[in-house]
Tab-separated table of C-alpha atoms in Angstrom:
chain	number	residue	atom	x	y	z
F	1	UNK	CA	-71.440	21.371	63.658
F	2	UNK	CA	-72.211	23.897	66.483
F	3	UNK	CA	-72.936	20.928	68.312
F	4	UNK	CA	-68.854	20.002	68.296
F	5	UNK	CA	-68.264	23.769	69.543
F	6	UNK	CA	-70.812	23.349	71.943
F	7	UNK	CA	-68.706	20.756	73.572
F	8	UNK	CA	-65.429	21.957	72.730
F	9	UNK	CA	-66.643	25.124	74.691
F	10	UNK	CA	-67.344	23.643	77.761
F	11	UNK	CA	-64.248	20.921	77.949
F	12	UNK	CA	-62.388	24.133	77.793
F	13	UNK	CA	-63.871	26.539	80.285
F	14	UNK	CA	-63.953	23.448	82.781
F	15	UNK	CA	-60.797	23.635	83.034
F	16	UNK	CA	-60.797	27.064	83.777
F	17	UNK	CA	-63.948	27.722	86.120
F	18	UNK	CA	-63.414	25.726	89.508
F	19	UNK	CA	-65.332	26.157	92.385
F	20	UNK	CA	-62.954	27.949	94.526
F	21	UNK	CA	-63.167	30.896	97.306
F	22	UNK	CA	-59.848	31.174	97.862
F	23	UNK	CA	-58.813	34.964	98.326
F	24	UNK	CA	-55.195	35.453	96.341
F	25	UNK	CA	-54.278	38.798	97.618
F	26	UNK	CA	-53.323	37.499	100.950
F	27	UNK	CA	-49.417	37.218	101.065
F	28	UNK	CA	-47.719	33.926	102.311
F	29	UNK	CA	-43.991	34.865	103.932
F	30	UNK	CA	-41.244	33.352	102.443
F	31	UNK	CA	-40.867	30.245	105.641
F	32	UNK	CA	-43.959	28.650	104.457
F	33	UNK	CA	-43.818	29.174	100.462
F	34	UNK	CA	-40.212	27.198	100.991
F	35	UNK	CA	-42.216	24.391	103.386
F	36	UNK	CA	-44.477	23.508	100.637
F	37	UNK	CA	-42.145	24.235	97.528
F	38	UNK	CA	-39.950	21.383	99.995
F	39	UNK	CA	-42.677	19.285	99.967
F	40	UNK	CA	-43.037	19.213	96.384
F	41	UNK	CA	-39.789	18.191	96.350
F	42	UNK	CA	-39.652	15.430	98.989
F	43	UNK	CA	-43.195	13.919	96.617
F	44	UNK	CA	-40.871	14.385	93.389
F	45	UNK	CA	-38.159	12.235	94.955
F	46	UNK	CA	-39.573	9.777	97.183
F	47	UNK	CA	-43.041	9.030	95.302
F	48	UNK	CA	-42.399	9.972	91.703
F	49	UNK	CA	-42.326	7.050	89.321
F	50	UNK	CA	-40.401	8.969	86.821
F	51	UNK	CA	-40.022	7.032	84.481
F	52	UNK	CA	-37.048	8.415	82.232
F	53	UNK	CA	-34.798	9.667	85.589
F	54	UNK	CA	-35.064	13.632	85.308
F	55	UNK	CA	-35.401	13.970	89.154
F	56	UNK	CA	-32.149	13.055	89.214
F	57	UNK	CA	-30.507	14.752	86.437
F	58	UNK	CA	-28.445	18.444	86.606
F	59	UNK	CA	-30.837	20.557	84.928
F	60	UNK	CA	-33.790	19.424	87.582
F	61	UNK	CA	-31.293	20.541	90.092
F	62	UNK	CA	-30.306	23.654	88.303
F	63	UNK	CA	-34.107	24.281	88.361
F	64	UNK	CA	-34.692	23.523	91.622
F	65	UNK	CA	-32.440	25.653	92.971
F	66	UNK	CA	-33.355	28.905	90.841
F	67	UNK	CA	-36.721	28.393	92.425
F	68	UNK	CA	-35.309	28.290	95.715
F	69	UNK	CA	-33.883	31.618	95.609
F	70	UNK	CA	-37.198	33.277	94.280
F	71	UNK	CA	-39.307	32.173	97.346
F	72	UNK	CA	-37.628	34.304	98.977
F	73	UNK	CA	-40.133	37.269	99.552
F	74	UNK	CA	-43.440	36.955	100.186
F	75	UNK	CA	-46.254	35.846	97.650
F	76	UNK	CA	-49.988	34.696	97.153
F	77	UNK	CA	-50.579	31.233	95.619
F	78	UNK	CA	-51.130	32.242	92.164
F	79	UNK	CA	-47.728	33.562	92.002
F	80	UNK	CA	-46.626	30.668	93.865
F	81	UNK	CA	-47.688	29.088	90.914
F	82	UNK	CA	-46.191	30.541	88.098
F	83	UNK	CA	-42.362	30.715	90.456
F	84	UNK	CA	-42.742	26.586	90.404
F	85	UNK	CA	-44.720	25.575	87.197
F	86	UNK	CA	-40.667	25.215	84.899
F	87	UNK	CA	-40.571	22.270	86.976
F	88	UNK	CA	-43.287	20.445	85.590
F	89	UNK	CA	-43.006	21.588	82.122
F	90	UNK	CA	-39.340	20.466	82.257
F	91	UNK	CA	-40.523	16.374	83.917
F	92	UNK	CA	-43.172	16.987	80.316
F	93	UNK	CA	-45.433	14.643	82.428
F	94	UNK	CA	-48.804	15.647	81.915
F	95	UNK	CA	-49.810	13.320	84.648
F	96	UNK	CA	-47.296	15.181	86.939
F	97	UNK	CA	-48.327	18.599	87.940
F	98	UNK	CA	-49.893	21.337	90.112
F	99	UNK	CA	-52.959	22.603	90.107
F	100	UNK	CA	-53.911	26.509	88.966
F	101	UNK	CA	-55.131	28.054	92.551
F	102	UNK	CA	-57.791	29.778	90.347
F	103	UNK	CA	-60.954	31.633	91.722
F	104	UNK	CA	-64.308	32.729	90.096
F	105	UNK	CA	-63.133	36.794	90.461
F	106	UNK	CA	-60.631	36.352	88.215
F	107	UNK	CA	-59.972	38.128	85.558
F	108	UNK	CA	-60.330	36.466	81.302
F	109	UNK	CA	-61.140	37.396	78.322
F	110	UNK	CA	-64.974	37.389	76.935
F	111	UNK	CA	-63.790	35.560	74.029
F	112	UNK	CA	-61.916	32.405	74.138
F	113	UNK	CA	-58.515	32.599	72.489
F	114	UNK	CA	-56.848	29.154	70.954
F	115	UNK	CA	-54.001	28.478	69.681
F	116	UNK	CA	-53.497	26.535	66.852
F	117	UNK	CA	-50.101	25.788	64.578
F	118	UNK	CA	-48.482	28.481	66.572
F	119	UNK	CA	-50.878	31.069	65.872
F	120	UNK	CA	-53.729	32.631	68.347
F	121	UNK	CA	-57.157	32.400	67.026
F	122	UNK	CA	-60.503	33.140	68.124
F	123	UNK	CA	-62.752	30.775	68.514
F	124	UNK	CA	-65.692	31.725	70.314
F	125	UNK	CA	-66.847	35.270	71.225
F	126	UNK	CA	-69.391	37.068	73.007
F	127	UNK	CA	-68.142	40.251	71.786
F	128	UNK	CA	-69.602	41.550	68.409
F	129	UNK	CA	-66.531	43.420	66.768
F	130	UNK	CA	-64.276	40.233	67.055
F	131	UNK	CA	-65.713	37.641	65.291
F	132	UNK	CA	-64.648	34.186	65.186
F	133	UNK	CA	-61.976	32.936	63.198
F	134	UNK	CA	-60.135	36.259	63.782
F	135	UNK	CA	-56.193	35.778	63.542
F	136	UNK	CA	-54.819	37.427	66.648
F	137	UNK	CA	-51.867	39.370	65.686
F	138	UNK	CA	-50.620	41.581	68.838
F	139	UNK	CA	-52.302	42.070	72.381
F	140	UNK	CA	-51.273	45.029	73.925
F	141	UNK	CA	-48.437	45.007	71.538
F	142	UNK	CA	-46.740	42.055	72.019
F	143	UNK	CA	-46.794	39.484	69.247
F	144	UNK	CA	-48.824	35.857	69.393
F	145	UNK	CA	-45.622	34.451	68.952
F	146	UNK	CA	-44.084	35.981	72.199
F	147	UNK	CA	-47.573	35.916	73.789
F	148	UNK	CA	-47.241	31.908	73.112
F	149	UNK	CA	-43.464	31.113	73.863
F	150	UNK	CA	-44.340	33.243	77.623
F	151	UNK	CA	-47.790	30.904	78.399
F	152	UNK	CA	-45.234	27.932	77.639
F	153	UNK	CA	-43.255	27.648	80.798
F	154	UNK	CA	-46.697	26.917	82.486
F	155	UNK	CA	-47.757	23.896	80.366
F	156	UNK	CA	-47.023	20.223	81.729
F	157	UNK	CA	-45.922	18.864	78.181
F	158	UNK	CA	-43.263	19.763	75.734
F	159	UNK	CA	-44.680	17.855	72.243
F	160	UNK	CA	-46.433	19.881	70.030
F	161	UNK	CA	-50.174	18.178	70.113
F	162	UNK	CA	-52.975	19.684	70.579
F	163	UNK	CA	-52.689	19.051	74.233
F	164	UNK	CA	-49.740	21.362	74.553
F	165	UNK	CA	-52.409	24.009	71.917
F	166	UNK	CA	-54.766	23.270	74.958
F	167	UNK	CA	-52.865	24.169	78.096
F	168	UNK	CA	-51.467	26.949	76.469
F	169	UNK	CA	-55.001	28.369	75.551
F	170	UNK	CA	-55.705	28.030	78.603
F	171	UNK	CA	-53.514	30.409	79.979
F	172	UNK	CA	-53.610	32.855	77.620
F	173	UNK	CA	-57.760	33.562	77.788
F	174	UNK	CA	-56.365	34.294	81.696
F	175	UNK	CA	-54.112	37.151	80.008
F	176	UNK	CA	-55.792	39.851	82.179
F	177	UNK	CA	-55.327	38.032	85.530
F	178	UNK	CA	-51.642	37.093	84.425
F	179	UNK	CA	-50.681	40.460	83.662
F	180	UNK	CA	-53.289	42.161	86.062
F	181	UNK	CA	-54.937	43.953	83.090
F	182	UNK	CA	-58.844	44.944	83.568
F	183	UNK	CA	-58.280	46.013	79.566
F	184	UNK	CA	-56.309	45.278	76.747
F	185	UNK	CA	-56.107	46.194	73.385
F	186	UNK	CA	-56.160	43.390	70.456
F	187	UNK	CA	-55.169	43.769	67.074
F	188	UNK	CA	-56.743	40.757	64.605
F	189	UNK	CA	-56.348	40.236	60.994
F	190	UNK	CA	-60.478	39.113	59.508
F	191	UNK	CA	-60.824	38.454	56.305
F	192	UNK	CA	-57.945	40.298	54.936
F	193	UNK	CA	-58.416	43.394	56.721
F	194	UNK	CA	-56.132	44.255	59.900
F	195	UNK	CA	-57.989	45.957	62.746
F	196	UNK	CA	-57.709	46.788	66.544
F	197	UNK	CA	-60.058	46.743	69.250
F	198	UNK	CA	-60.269	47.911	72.652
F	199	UNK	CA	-61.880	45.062	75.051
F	200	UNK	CA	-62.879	44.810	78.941
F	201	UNK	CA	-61.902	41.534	80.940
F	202	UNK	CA	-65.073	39.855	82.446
F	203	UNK	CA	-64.594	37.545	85.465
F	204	UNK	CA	-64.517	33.966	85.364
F	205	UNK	CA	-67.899	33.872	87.121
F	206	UNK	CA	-69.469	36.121	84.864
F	207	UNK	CA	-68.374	34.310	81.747
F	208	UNK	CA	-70.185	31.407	82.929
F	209	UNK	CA	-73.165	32.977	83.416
F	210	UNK	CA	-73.160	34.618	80.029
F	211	UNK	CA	-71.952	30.929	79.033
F	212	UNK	CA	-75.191	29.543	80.712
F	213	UNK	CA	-77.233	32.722	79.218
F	214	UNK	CA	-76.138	31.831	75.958
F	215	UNK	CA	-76.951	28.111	76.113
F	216	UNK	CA	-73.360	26.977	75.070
F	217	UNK	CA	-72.756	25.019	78.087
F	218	UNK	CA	-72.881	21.528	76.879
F	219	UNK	CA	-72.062	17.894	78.602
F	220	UNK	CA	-68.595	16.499	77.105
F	221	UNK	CA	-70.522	13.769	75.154
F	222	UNK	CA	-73.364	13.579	72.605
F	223	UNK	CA	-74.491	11.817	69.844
F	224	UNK	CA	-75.640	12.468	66.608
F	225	UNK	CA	-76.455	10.247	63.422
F	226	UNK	CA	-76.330	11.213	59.633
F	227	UNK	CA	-78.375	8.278	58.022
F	228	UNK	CA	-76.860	4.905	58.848
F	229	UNK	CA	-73.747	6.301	60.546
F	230	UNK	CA	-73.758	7.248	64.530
F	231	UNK	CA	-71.256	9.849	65.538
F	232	UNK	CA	-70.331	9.345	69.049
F	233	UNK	CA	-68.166	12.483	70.146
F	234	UNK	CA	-66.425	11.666	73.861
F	235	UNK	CA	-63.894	14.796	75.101
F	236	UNK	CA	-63.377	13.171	78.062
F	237	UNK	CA	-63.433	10.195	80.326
F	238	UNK	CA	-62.994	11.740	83.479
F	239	UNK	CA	-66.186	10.661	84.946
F	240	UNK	CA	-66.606	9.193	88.443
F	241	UNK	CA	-69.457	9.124	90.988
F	242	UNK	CA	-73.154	10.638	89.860
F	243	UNK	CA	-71.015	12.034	86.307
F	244	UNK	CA	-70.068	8.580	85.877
F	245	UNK	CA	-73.617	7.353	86.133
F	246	UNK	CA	-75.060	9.678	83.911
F	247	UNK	CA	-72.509	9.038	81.052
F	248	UNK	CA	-73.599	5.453	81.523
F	249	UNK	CA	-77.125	6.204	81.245
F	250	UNK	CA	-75.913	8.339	78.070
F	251	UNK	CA	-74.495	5.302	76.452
F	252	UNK	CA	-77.157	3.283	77.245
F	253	UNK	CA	-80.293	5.053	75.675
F	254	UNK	CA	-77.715	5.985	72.415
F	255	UNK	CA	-77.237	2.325	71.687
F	256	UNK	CA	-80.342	1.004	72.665
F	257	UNK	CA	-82.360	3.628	70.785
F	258	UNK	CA	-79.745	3.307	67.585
F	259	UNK	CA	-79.805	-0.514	66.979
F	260	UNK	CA	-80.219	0.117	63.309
F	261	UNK	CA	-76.687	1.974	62.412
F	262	UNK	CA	-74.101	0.073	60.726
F	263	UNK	CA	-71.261	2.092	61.168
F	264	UNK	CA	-70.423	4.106	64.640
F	265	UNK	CA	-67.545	6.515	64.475
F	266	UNK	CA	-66.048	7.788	67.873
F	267	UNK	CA	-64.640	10.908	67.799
F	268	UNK	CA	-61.710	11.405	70.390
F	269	UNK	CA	-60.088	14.271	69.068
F	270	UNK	CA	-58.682	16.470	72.198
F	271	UNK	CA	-59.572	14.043	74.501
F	272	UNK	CA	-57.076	13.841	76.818
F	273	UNK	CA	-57.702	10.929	79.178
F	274	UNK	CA	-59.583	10.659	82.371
F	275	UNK	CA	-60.390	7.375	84.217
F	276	UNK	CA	-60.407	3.700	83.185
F	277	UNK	CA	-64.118	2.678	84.339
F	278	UNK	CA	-65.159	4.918	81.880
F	279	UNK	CA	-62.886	3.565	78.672
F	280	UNK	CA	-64.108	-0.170	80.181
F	281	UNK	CA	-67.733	1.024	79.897
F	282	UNK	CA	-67.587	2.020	76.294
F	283	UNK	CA	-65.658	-1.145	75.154
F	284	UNK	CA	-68.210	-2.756	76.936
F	285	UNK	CA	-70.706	-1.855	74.372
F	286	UNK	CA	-68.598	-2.688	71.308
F	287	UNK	CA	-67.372	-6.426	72.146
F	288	UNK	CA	-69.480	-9.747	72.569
F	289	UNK	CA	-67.029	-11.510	74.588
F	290	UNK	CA	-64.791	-10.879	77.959
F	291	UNK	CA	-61.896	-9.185	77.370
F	292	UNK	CA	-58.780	-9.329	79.450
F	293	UNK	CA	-56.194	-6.833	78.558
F	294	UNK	CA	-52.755	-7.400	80.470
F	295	UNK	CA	-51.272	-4.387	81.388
F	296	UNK	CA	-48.176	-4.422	83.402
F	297	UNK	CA	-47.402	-1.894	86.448
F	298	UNK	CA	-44.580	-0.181	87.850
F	299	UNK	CA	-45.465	0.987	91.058
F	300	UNK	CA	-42.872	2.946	93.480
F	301	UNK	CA	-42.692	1.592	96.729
F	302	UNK	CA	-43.416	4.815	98.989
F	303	UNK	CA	-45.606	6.191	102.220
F	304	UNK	CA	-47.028	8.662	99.875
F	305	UNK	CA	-48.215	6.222	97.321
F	306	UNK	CA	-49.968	4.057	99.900
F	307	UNK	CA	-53.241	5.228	99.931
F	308	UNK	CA	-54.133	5.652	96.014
F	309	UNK	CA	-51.078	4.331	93.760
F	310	UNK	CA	-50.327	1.100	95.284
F	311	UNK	CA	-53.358	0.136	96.418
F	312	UNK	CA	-54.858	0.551	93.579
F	313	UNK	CA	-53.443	-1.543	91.437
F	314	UNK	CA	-53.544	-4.567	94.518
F	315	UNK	CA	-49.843	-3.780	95.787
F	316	UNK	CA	-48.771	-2.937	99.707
F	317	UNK	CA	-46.503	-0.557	101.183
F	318	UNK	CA	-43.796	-2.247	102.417
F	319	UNK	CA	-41.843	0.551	104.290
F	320	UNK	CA	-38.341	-1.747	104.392
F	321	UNK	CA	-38.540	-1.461	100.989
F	322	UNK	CA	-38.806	1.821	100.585
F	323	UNK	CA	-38.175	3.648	97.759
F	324	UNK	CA	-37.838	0.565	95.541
F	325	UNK	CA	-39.873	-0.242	92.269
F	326	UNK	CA	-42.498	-2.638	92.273
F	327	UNK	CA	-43.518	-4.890	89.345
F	328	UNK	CA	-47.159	-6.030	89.178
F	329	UNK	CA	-49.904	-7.420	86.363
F	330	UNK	CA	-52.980	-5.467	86.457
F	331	UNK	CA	-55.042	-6.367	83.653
F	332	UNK	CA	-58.712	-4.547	82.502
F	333	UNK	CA	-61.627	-6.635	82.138
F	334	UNK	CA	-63.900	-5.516	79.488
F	335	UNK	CA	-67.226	-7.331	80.150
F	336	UNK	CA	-69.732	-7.103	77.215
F	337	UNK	CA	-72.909	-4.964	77.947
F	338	UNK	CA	-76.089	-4.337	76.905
F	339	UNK	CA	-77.255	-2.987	74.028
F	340	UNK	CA	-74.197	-4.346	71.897
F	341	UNK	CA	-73.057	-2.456	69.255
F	342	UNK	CA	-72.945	-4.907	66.341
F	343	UNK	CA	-71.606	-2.535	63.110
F	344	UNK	CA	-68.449	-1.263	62.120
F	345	UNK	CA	-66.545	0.950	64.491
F	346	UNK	CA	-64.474	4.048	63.435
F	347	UNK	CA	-62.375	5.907	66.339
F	348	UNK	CA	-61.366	9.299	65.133
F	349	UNK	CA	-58.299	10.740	66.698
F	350	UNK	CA	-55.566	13.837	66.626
F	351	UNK	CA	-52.267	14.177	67.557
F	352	UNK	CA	-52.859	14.834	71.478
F	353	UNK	CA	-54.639	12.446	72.702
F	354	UNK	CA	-53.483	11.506	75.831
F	355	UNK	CA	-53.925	9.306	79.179
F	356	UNK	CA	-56.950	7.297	78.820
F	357	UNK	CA	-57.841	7.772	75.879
F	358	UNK	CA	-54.628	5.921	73.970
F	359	UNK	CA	-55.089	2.786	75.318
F	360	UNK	CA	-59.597	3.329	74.390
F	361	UNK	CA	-58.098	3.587	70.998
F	362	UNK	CA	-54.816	1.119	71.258
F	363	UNK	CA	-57.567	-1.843	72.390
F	364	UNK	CA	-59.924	-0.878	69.948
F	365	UNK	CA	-57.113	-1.671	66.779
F	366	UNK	CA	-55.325	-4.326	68.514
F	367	UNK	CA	-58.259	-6.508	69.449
F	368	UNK	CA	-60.227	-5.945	65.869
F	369	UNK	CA	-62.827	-3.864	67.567
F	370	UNK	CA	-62.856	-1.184	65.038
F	371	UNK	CA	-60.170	1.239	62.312
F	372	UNK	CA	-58.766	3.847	63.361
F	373	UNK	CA	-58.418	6.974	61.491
F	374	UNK	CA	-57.168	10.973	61.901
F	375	UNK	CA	-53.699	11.947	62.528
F	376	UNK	CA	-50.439	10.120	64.541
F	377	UNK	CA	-51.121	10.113	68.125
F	378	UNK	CA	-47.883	11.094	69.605
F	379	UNK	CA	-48.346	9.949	73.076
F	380	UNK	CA	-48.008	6.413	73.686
F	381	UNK	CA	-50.327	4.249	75.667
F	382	UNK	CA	-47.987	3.069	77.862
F	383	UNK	CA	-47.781	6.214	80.288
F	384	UNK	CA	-47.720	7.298	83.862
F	385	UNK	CA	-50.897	6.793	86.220
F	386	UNK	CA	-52.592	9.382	87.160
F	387	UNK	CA	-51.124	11.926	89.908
F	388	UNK	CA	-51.793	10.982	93.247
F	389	UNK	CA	-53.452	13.861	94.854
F	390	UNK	CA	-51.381	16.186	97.326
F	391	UNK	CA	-52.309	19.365	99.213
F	392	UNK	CA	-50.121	21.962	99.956
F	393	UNK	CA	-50.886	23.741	103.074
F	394	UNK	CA	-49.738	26.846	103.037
F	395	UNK	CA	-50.899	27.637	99.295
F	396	UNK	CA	-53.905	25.809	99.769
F	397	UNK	CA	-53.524	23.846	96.225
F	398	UNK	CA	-52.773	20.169	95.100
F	399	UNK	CA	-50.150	18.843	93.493
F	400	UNK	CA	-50.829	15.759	91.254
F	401	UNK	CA	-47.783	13.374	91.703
F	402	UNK	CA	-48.210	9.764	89.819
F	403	UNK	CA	-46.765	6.746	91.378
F	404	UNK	CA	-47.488	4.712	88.669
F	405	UNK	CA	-46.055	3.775	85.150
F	406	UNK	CA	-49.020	1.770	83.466
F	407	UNK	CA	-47.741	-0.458	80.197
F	408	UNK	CA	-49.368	-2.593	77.107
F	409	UNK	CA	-47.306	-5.289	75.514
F	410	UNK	CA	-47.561	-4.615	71.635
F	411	UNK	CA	-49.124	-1.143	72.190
F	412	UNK	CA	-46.154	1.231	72.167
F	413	UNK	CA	-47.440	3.757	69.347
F	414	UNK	CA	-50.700	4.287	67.334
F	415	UNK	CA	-50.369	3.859	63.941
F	416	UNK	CA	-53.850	5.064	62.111
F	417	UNK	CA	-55.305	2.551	59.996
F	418	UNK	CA	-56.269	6.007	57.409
F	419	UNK	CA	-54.045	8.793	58.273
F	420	UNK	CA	-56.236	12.479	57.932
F	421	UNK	CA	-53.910	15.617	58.196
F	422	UNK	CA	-55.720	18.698	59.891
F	423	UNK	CA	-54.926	21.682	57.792
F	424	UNK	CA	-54.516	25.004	59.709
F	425	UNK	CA	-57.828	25.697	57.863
F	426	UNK	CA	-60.145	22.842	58.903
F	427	UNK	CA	-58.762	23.225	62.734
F	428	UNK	CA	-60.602	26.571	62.613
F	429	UNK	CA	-63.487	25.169	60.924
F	430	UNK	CA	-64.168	22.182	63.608
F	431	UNK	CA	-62.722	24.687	66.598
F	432	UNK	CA	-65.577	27.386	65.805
F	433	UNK	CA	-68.459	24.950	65.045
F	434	UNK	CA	-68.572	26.200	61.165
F	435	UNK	CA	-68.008	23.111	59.822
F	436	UNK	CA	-65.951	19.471	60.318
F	437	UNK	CA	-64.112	18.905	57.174
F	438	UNK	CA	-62.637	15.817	58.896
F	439	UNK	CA	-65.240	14.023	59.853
F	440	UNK	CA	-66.917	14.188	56.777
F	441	UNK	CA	-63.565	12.733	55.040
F	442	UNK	CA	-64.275	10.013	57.674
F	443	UNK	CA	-68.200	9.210	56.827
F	444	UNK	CA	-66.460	9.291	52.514
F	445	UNK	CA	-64.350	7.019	53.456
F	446	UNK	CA	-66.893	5.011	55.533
F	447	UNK	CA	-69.570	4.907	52.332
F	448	UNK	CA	-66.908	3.911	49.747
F	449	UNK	CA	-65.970	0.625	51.746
C-alpha cells in the first residue's frame, strides 16, 4: 500500500509546488489591485456560464462590494488572493476560480497535514517525533476545528467531499506562509498519549527536494496486480502534450503485458477531473465497439469565450449576440484501442470525485462497461467546463472562468452498484499507505461473484 501514498503524495504537493519566480513582497497600490479585481468581475458577468444565477443574486453583490472597500491600500498578490478568494467559494464552482500566486520560497510544513471528517491528521512526515496518523489537536493554540473553518473561505466548493478535505489541506500545510510563521508549535494526540512539539517550516523548494531525496515522488498512475485481478489507480486525468503521451504509453504496456487478468478494478478515489482525451483513452481500452456519447452544451455567447470555450466545442462568437446562451450537441467518441481489455471492470470511487472523472465513471455504468463500487459521488456529471484561462496583469495570476455547462441525458447522479462507507479509520489507513481496507472489500467482493 505505500504505493497508494506514493501517489497520493505527489497529486498533493503538485498542487502546491509550481514553477513560479514571482517575488510577493513587492506591493501593488490600490489603482491597479481594483483594475484587475474589475476584471474579474467584468469575466464573472459577461463570460460566466453560471449555471444556477449567483452573479446576479444580493449576496454576490454584498460580496463584491466588501471586497471593494478592502483593495483599498496597497498589497502583494498573495494577499490579493486571500481579499478575493469568498467569491469563489460562495459561486462553489470548482471549475470557477483563481489561481494561488505561490512561489518555491514559501514557507510549509515538513509534514503534510490532511484533513479528514473534520479533523487534521498527519499523513506523511519527514520529521521523526510526529509520526503518521497523529491527530492534530491545536497549532499554535488554536484548535483544528478553527484552524479548518479559517482555510474554508479559500476553497472553491462548499459540499463536504473529499475535494473540499483536499483544498482545505492544501492550505493548511501553507500555515507558516499564511500566518508568516518560520515556527509553530503542534500539539497531537498518538496512540492515546497527548504531546507537543516544536517544528521549523521548510520551503516549498526544499520539501521537494527532500520529496525527491526520499523517493516519494511518484507519477499519478500505476498499476499493480494481486493474482488474477489488475488494480489500475488513476488520480488524475489532467494530462495533455508529452504527459499525455506518456500516460498513453502507460496504458498501453499495462494492458498489453496483463492480457491474462479477468477482473480490472480502477481506482478513482480523489480524482478530481482533468481533460477528456484522457477519460476517451481509457474507455478506449475497455470497449470493442465505437462509442458515441451525446453530451449537450451550453455555451455563453461572449468575446472572452472565443478563443477556448466556444470554439471548442465547434460554436462561433457572434458579437450581436452577445451575452446570449448557446445550445449545441457535442458528443465523445470512444474508439476501441489496442490491447482490449476483455474481463470484468470495477471503478472504485469516493464521495469527491469531480470534473472528468464523473462522466469516466457515469459511461462506464450506463453503457455496461463495468460496476461501480465505493461511496455516493456527490457531484454530478453534468457540470461546468473547465475555466477558460485569464491573466491578471497587475497580480500576475490567472483566473479560471468556465464558459461552458457540459450535460449527459440519463446521467444526473451516480448511484454505486455496491455502496463501501470509508470509516474515519480506513481514510487514515489508505491516506498514510498502511493499508487499503477498501480495496480489499472490493477484490472480496470481486472473488465471491
Amino acid at each position: 500500500m505505500r504505493k497508494a501514498m506514493k501517489l497520493l503524495t505527489i497529486l498533493f504537493f503538485t498542487s502546491v509546488i509550481f514553477a513560479s519566480s514571482i517575488i510577493f513582497a513587492v506591493k501593488i497600490t490600490p489603482d491597479r489591485l481594483q483594475r484587475d479585481f474589475e476584471f474579474i468581475i467584468t469575466l464573472l458577468k459577461e463570460a460566466y456560464i453560471d449555471p444556477y444565477g449567483l452573479v446576479e443574486s444580493q449576496e454576490f453583490s454584498k460580496i463584491v462590494d466588501s471586497i471593494r472597500k478592502k483593495l483599498d491600500k496597497p498589497m502583494d498578490s498573495f494577499e490579493f488572493f486571500k481579499a478575493v478568494s469568498p467569491i469563489f467559494h460562495y459561486l462553489n464552482d470548482y471549475h470557477c476560480s483563481i489561481e494561488l500566486p505561490i512561489s518555491n520560497d514559501f514557507q510549509i510544513f515538513p509534514i503534510n497535514l490532511y484533513v479528514v471528517d473534520n479533523n487534521i491528521y498527519v499523513v506523511f512526515s519527514l520529521v521523526d517525533d510526529i509520526p503518521v496518523k497523529s491527530k492534530v489537536l491545536t497549532i499554535d493554540e488554536i484548535s483544528s476545528g478553527q484552524i479548518i473553518e479559517e482555510f474554508e473561505q479559500y476553497t472553491n466548493t462548499r459540499e463536504n467531499t473529499s475535494l473540499k478535505e483536499y483544498e482545505i489541506s492544501r492550505y493548511i500545510n501553507l500555515i507558516p506562509t499564511f500566518w508568516n510563521k518560520r515556527s509553530v508549535e503542534i500539539e497531537f494526540e498518538y496512540n492515546g498519549f497527548i504531546k507537543r512539539e516544536r517544528i521549523n517550516a521548510v520551503t516549498i523548494r526544499e520539501y521537494r527536494e527532500k520529496i525527491q531525496e526520499s523517493k516519494k515522488s511518484k507519477l499519478p498512475y500505476e498499476f499493480e496486480r494481486k493474482g488474477s485481478i489488475g488494480i489500475l489507480r488513476i488520480g488524475s486525468f489532467k494530462f495533455k502534450g508529452t504527459l499525455f503521451t506518456d500516460f498513453k504509453e502507460f496504458l498501453n504496456k499495462v494492458f498489453e503485458e496483463n492480457k491474462d487478468i479477468t477482473n480490472l478494478i480502477i481506482d478513482v478515489r480523489r480524482n478530481f477531473g482533468g481533460y477528456p482525451q484522457s477519460v476517451i483513452e481509457v474507455l478506449g481500452h475497455l470497449v470493442n465497439r465505437k462509442l458515441s456519447v451525446e453530451r449537450k452544451v451550453k455555451a455563453k455567447n461572449s468575446k472572452y469565450n472565443a478563443q477556448e470555450a466556444l470554439a471548442g466545442v465547434g460554436v462561433h462568437y457572434d458579437k450581436n449576440t452577445e451575452g446570449e446562451i448557446i445550445e449545441a450537441i457535442s458528443p465523445w467518441v470512444i474508439t476501441p484501442r489496442e490491447p482490449i481489455f476483455k474481463g470484468k471492470v470495477w471503478v472504485l470511487v469516493d464521495n469527491g470525485i469531480a470534473s472528468a472523472a464523473t462522466p469516466f465513471v457515469s459511461i462506464v455504468q450506463k453503457y455496461g462497461i463495468g460496476k461501480i463500487i465505493g461511496e455516493k459521488p456527490i457531484y454530478s456529471p453534468n457540470h461546468t467546463g473547465s475555466g477558460t484561462e485569464h491573466y491578471l496583469p497587475n497580480i500576475k495570476t490567472y483566473v479560471y472562468i468556465p464558459g461552458l455547462y457540459v450535460s449527459y441525458p440519463q446521467s444526473d447522479k451516480i448511484i454505486p452498484d455496491y455502496e463501501l462507507i470509508m470509516t474515519t479509520e480506513e481514510k487514515l489507513e489508505w491516506l498514510t499507505g498502511s493499508s487499503d481496507p477498501v480495496l480489499e472489500k472490493v477484490i472480496e467482493i470481486i472473488e465471491n461473484n
